[in-house]
Amino acid sequence: GVLFSPLSLLLSLLLYFLVAVTEEVIGRGFILGRMLDGGVNKFVALFVSAVLFSLMHLFNPGFAFVPFLNIMLAGCFLGASYIYTRNLCFPIALHWFWNWIQGPVLGYKVSGNEFSSENLLILHFPEENLINGGTFGFEGSVLCSLLLVLGTILIIKR
């Protein structure tokens, strides 16, 4: 189904902006940035910051191995964009729209959380599995894993 609620979409846009800014300042700006400034190898720093970013989501509903892996891969994807630009604007924008499109627009849970029932698209899965992400949302799917690996490789290759 489809439910168009402009106010709900705008409020969720603001919420996900605040989430993105907070998580990116901590994950990329502070953790990754400090390690890079301290002379840690960029790939080691990227991996460590991505693992810590994933652990920040440890108590989210439905957190399991695939969601842990995908949030870690998302940390690599966002961290690679930070390493490439050395600016938080790009990872904040990626994180912001990743969450907003995934939740309020497409109707998935975002990292296991559902902040509103007024999503643009209302999804009903016949079953929850590793293809659609199950109870964790798209970030619990193997399709998400593939997209994050490809995105990270593209950024690193640049």
mmCIF file of C-alpha atoms in Angstrom:
data_model
loop_
_atom_site.group_PDB
_atom_site.id
_atom_site.type_symbol
_atom_site.label_atom_id
_atom_site.label_comp_id
_atom_site.label_asym_id
_atom_site.label_seq_id
_atom_site.Cartn_x
_atom_site.Cartn_y
_atom_site.Cartn_z
ATOM 1 C CA GLY A 1 0.000 0.000 0.000
ATOM 2 C CA VAL A 2 0.884 3.681 -0.215
ATOM 3 C CA LEU A 3 0.290 6.346 2.425
ATOM 4 C CA PHE A 4 1.313 9.919 1.633
ATOM 5 C CA SER A 5 1.792 11.991 4.782
ATOM 6 C CA PRO A 6 3.984 15.035 4.030
ATOM 7 C CA LEU A 7 4.283 16.034 7.697
ATOM 8 C CA SER A 8 5.383 12.524 8.716
ATOM 9 C CA LEU A 9 7.942 12.415 5.882
ATOM 10 C CA LEU A 10 9.362 15.814 6.863
ATOM 11 C CA LEU A 11 9.544 14.943 10.575
ATOM 12 C CA SER A 12 11.281 11.665 9.779
ATOM 13 C CA LEU A 13 13.691 13.551 7.499
ATOM 14 C CA LEU A 14 14.660 15.714 10.479
ATOM 15 C CA LEU A 15 14.925 12.704 12.826
ATOM 16 C CA TYR A 16 17.193 10.798 10.451
ATOM 17 C CA PHE A 17 19.317 13.905 9.904
ATOM 18 C CA LEU A 18 19.933 14.131 13.655
ATOM 19 C CA VAL A 19 20.737 10.403 13.820
ATOM 20 C CA ALA A 20 23.156 10.672 10.879
ATOM 21 C CA VAL A 21 24.952 13.718 12.286
ATOM 22 C CA THR A 22 25.313 12.134 15.726
ATOM 23 C CA GLU A 23 26.519 8.750 14.494
ATOM 24 C CA GLU A 24 28.867 10.207 11.882
ATOM 25 C CA VAL A 25 30.460 12.706 14.266
ATOM 26 C CA ILE A 26 31.145 9.827 16.671
ATOM 27 C CA GLY A 27 31.975 7.042 14.180
ATOM 28 C CA ARG A 28 33.809 8.875 11.442
ATOM 29 C CA GLY A 29 34.689 12.286 12.842
ATOM 30 C CA PHE A 30 35.965 11.194 16.220
ATOM 31 C CA ILE A 31 36.908 7.498 16.064
ATOM 32 C CA LEU A 32 38.107 7.171 12.457
ATOM 33 C CA GLY A 33 39.464 10.713 12.265
ATOM 34 C CA ARG A 34 41.508 10.356 15.461
ATOM 35 C CA MET A 35 42.973 7.042 14.334
ATOM 36 C CA LEU A 36 43.934 8.472 10.942
ATOM 37 C CA ASP A 37 45.444 11.562 12.576
ATOM 38 C CA GLY A 38 47.334 9.260 14.957
ATOM 39 C CA GLY A 39 49.041 7.499 12.050
ATOM 40 C CA VAL A 40 47.048 4.250 12.123
ATOM 41 C CA ASN A 41 46.942 2.491 8.747
ATOM 42 C CA LYS A 42 43.801 3.671 6.950
ATOM 43 C CA PHE A 43 42.467 0.147 6.362
ATOM 44 C CA VAL A 44 43.022 -0.863 10.001
ATOM 45 C CA ALA A 45 41.394 2.382 11.163
ATOM 46 C CA LEU A 46 38.498 1.820 8.752
ATOM 47 C CA PHE A 47 37.923 -1.727 10.012
ATOM 48 C CA VAL A 48 38.174 -0.844 13.716
ATOM 49 C CA SER A 49 35.843 2.139 13.364
ATOM 50 C CA ALA A 50 33.365 0.023 11.361
ATOM 51 C CA VAL A 51 33.298 -2.697 14.032
ATOM 52 C CA LEU A 52 32.757 -0.078 16.753
ATOM 53 C CA PHE A 53 30.001 1.504 14.646
ATOM 54 C CA SER A 54 28.271 -1.871 14.362
ATOM 55 C CA LEU A 55 28.615 -2.480 18.098
ATOM 56 C CA MET A 56 26.845 0.852 18.688
ATOM 57 C CA HIS A 57 23.755 -0.943 17.317
ATOM 58 C CA LEU A 58 24.172 -4.026 19.524
ATOM 59 C CA PHE A 59 20.960 -3.461 21.487
ATOM 60 C CA ASN A 60 18.751 -2.712 18.487
ATOM 61 C CA PRO A 61 15.752 -5.057 18.097
ATOM 62 C CA GLY A 62 16.510 -8.138 15.980
ATOM 63 C CA PHE A 63 20.307 -7.626 16.063
ATOM 64 C CA ALA A 64 22.059 -10.826 14.923
ATOM 65 C CA PHE A 65 25.084 -11.876 12.844
ATOM 66 C CA VAL A 66 23.937 -10.631 9.400
ATOM 67 C CA PRO A 67 22.789 -7.241 10.767
ATOM 68 C CA PHE A 68 26.121 -6.967 12.641
ATOM 69 C CA LEU A 69 27.981 -7.741 9.427
ATOM 70 C CA ASN A 70 25.908 -5.298 7.359
ATOM 71 C CA ILE A 71 26.211 -2.432 9.801
ATOM 72 C CA MET A 72 29.948 -3.094 9.904
ATOM 73 C CA LEU A 73 29.970 -3.027 6.076
ATOM 74 C CA ALA A 74 27.956 0.207 6.206
ATOM 75 C CA GLY A 75 30.635 1.563 8.552
ATOM 76 C CA CYS A 76 33.257 0.624 5.929
ATOM 77 C CA PHE A 77 31.192 2.256 3.190
ATOM 78 C CA LEU A 78 30.686 5.470 5.164
ATOM 79 C CA GLY A 79 34.267 5.407 6.462
ATOM 80 C CA ALA A 80 35.669 4.971 2.945
ATOM 81 C CA SER A 81 33.725 8.045 1.862
ATOM 82 C CA TYR A 82 35.224 9.943 4.812
ATOM 83 C CA ILE A 83 38.757 8.777 3.994
ATOM 84 C CA TYR A 84 38.214 9.789 0.359
ATOM 85 C CA THR A 85 36.904 13.285 1.158
ATOM 86 C CA ARG A 86 38.228 13.926 4.714
ATOM 87 C CA ASN A 87 34.941 15.745 5.199
ATOM 88 C CA LEU A 88 31.924 14.606 7.226
ATOM 89 C CA CYS A 89 29.358 16.116 4.841
ATOM 90 C CA PHE A 90 29.424 13.189 2.413
ATOM 91 C CA PRO A 91 29.096 10.353 4.984
ATOM 92 C CA ILE A 92 26.403 12.327 6.839
ATOM 93 C CA ALA A 93 24.420 12.756 3.613
ATOM 94 C CA LEU A 94 24.864 9.074 2.695
ATOM 95 C CA HIS A 95 23.833 7.908 6.159
ATOM 96 C CA TRP A 96 20.905 10.342 6.322
ATOM 97 C CA PHE A 97 19.348 9.363 3.025
ATOM 98 C CA TRP A 98 20.186 5.654 3.428
ATOM 99 C CA ASN A 99 18.094 5.555 6.614
ATOM 100 C CA TRP A 100 15.351 7.884 5.371
ATOM 101 C CA ILE A 101 14.808 6.126 2.036
ATOM 102 C CA GLN A 102 14.957 2.708 3.695
ATOM 103 C CA GLY A 103 12.454 3.520 6.470
ATOM 104 C CA PRO A 104 9.887 6.278 5.878
ATOM 105 C CA VAL A 105 9.971 5.992 2.078
ATOM 106 C CA LEU A 106 10.318 2.245 1.350
ATOM 107 C CA GLY A 107 8.722 1.029 4.587
ATOM 108 C CA TYR A 108 11.525 -1.155 5.972
ATOM 109 C CA LYS A 109 12.601 -1.120 9.587
ATOM 110 C CA VAL A 110 15.811 0.876 10.014
ATOM 111 C CA SER A 111 18.439 -1.091 11.938
ATOM 112 C CA GLY A 112 15.643 -3.050 13.588
ATOM 113 C CA ASN A 113 13.711 0.071 14.628
ATOM 114 C CA GLU A 114 10.392 1.294 13.328
ATOM 115 C CA PHE A 115 9.894 4.940 14.275
ATOM 116 C CA SER A 116 6.596 5.515 12.492
ATOM 117 C CA SER A 117 3.754 3.550 10.990
ATOM 118 C CA GLU A 118 3.187 6.350 8.463
ATOM 119 C CA ASN A 119 5.662 5.208 5.819
ATOM 120 C CA LEU A 120 5.147 6.136 2.180
ATOM 121 C CA LEU A 121 5.126 2.461 1.154
ATOM 122 C CA ILE A 122 3.616 -0.198 3.379
ATOM 123 C CA LEU A 123 5.416 -3.512 2.923
ATOM 124 C CA HIS A 124 3.970 -6.900 3.798
ATOM 125 C CA PHE A 125 6.380 -9.809 3.419
ATOM 126 C CA PRO A 126 4.952 -13.326 3.185
ATOM 127 C CA GLU A 127 7.874 -14.436 5.345
ATOM 128 C CA GLU A 128 10.882 -12.840 7.000
ATOM 129 C CA ASN A 129 14.172 -14.188 5.679
ATOM 130 C CA LEU A 130 17.739 -13.272 4.712
ATOM 131 C CA ILE A 131 16.586 -11.959 1.325
ATOM 132 C CA ASN A 132 14.248 -9.281 2.726
ATOM 133 C CA GLY A 133 16.088 -8.754 6.027
ATOM 134 C CA GLY A 134 13.527 -10.227 8.391
ATOM 135 C CA THR A 135 12.781 -8.419 11.627
ATOM 136 C CA PHE A 136 15.831 -6.166 11.331
ATOM 137 C CA GLY A 137 14.801 -4.601 8.025
ATOM 138 C CA PHE A 138 16.791 -4.278 4.821
ATOM 139 C CA GLU A 139 20.073 -4.083 6.762
ATOM 140 C CA GLY A 140 19.493 -7.698 7.799
ATOM 141 C CA SER A 141 19.479 -8.927 4.184
ATOM 142 C CA VAL A 142 22.188 -10.497 2.048
ATOM 143 C CA LEU A 143 21.206 -8.122 -0.767
ATOM 144 C CA CYS A 144 22.252 -5.266 1.512
ATOM 145 C CA SER A 145 25.583 -7.052 2.123
ATOM 146 C CA LEU A 146 26.227 -7.214 -1.605
ATOM 147 C CA LEU A 147 25.322 -3.559 -2.193
ATOM 148 C CA LEU A 148 27.529 -2.347 0.668
ATOM 149 C CA VAL A 149 30.528 -4.396 -0.496
ATOM 150 C CA LEU A 150 30.140 -3.069 -4.057
ATOM 151 C CA GLY A 151 29.678 0.520 -2.851
ATOM 152 C CA THR A 152 32.735 0.346 -0.613
ATOM 153 C CA ILE A 153 34.882 -1.131 -3.403
ATOM 154 C CA LEU A 154 33.776 1.631 -5.771
ATOM 155 C CA ILE A 155 34.708 4.338 -3.285
ATOM 156 C CA ILE A 156 38.066 2.751 -2.415
ATOM 157 C CA LYS A 157 38.926 2.264 -6.120
ATOM 158 C CA ARG A 158 38.334 5.987 -6.715
#
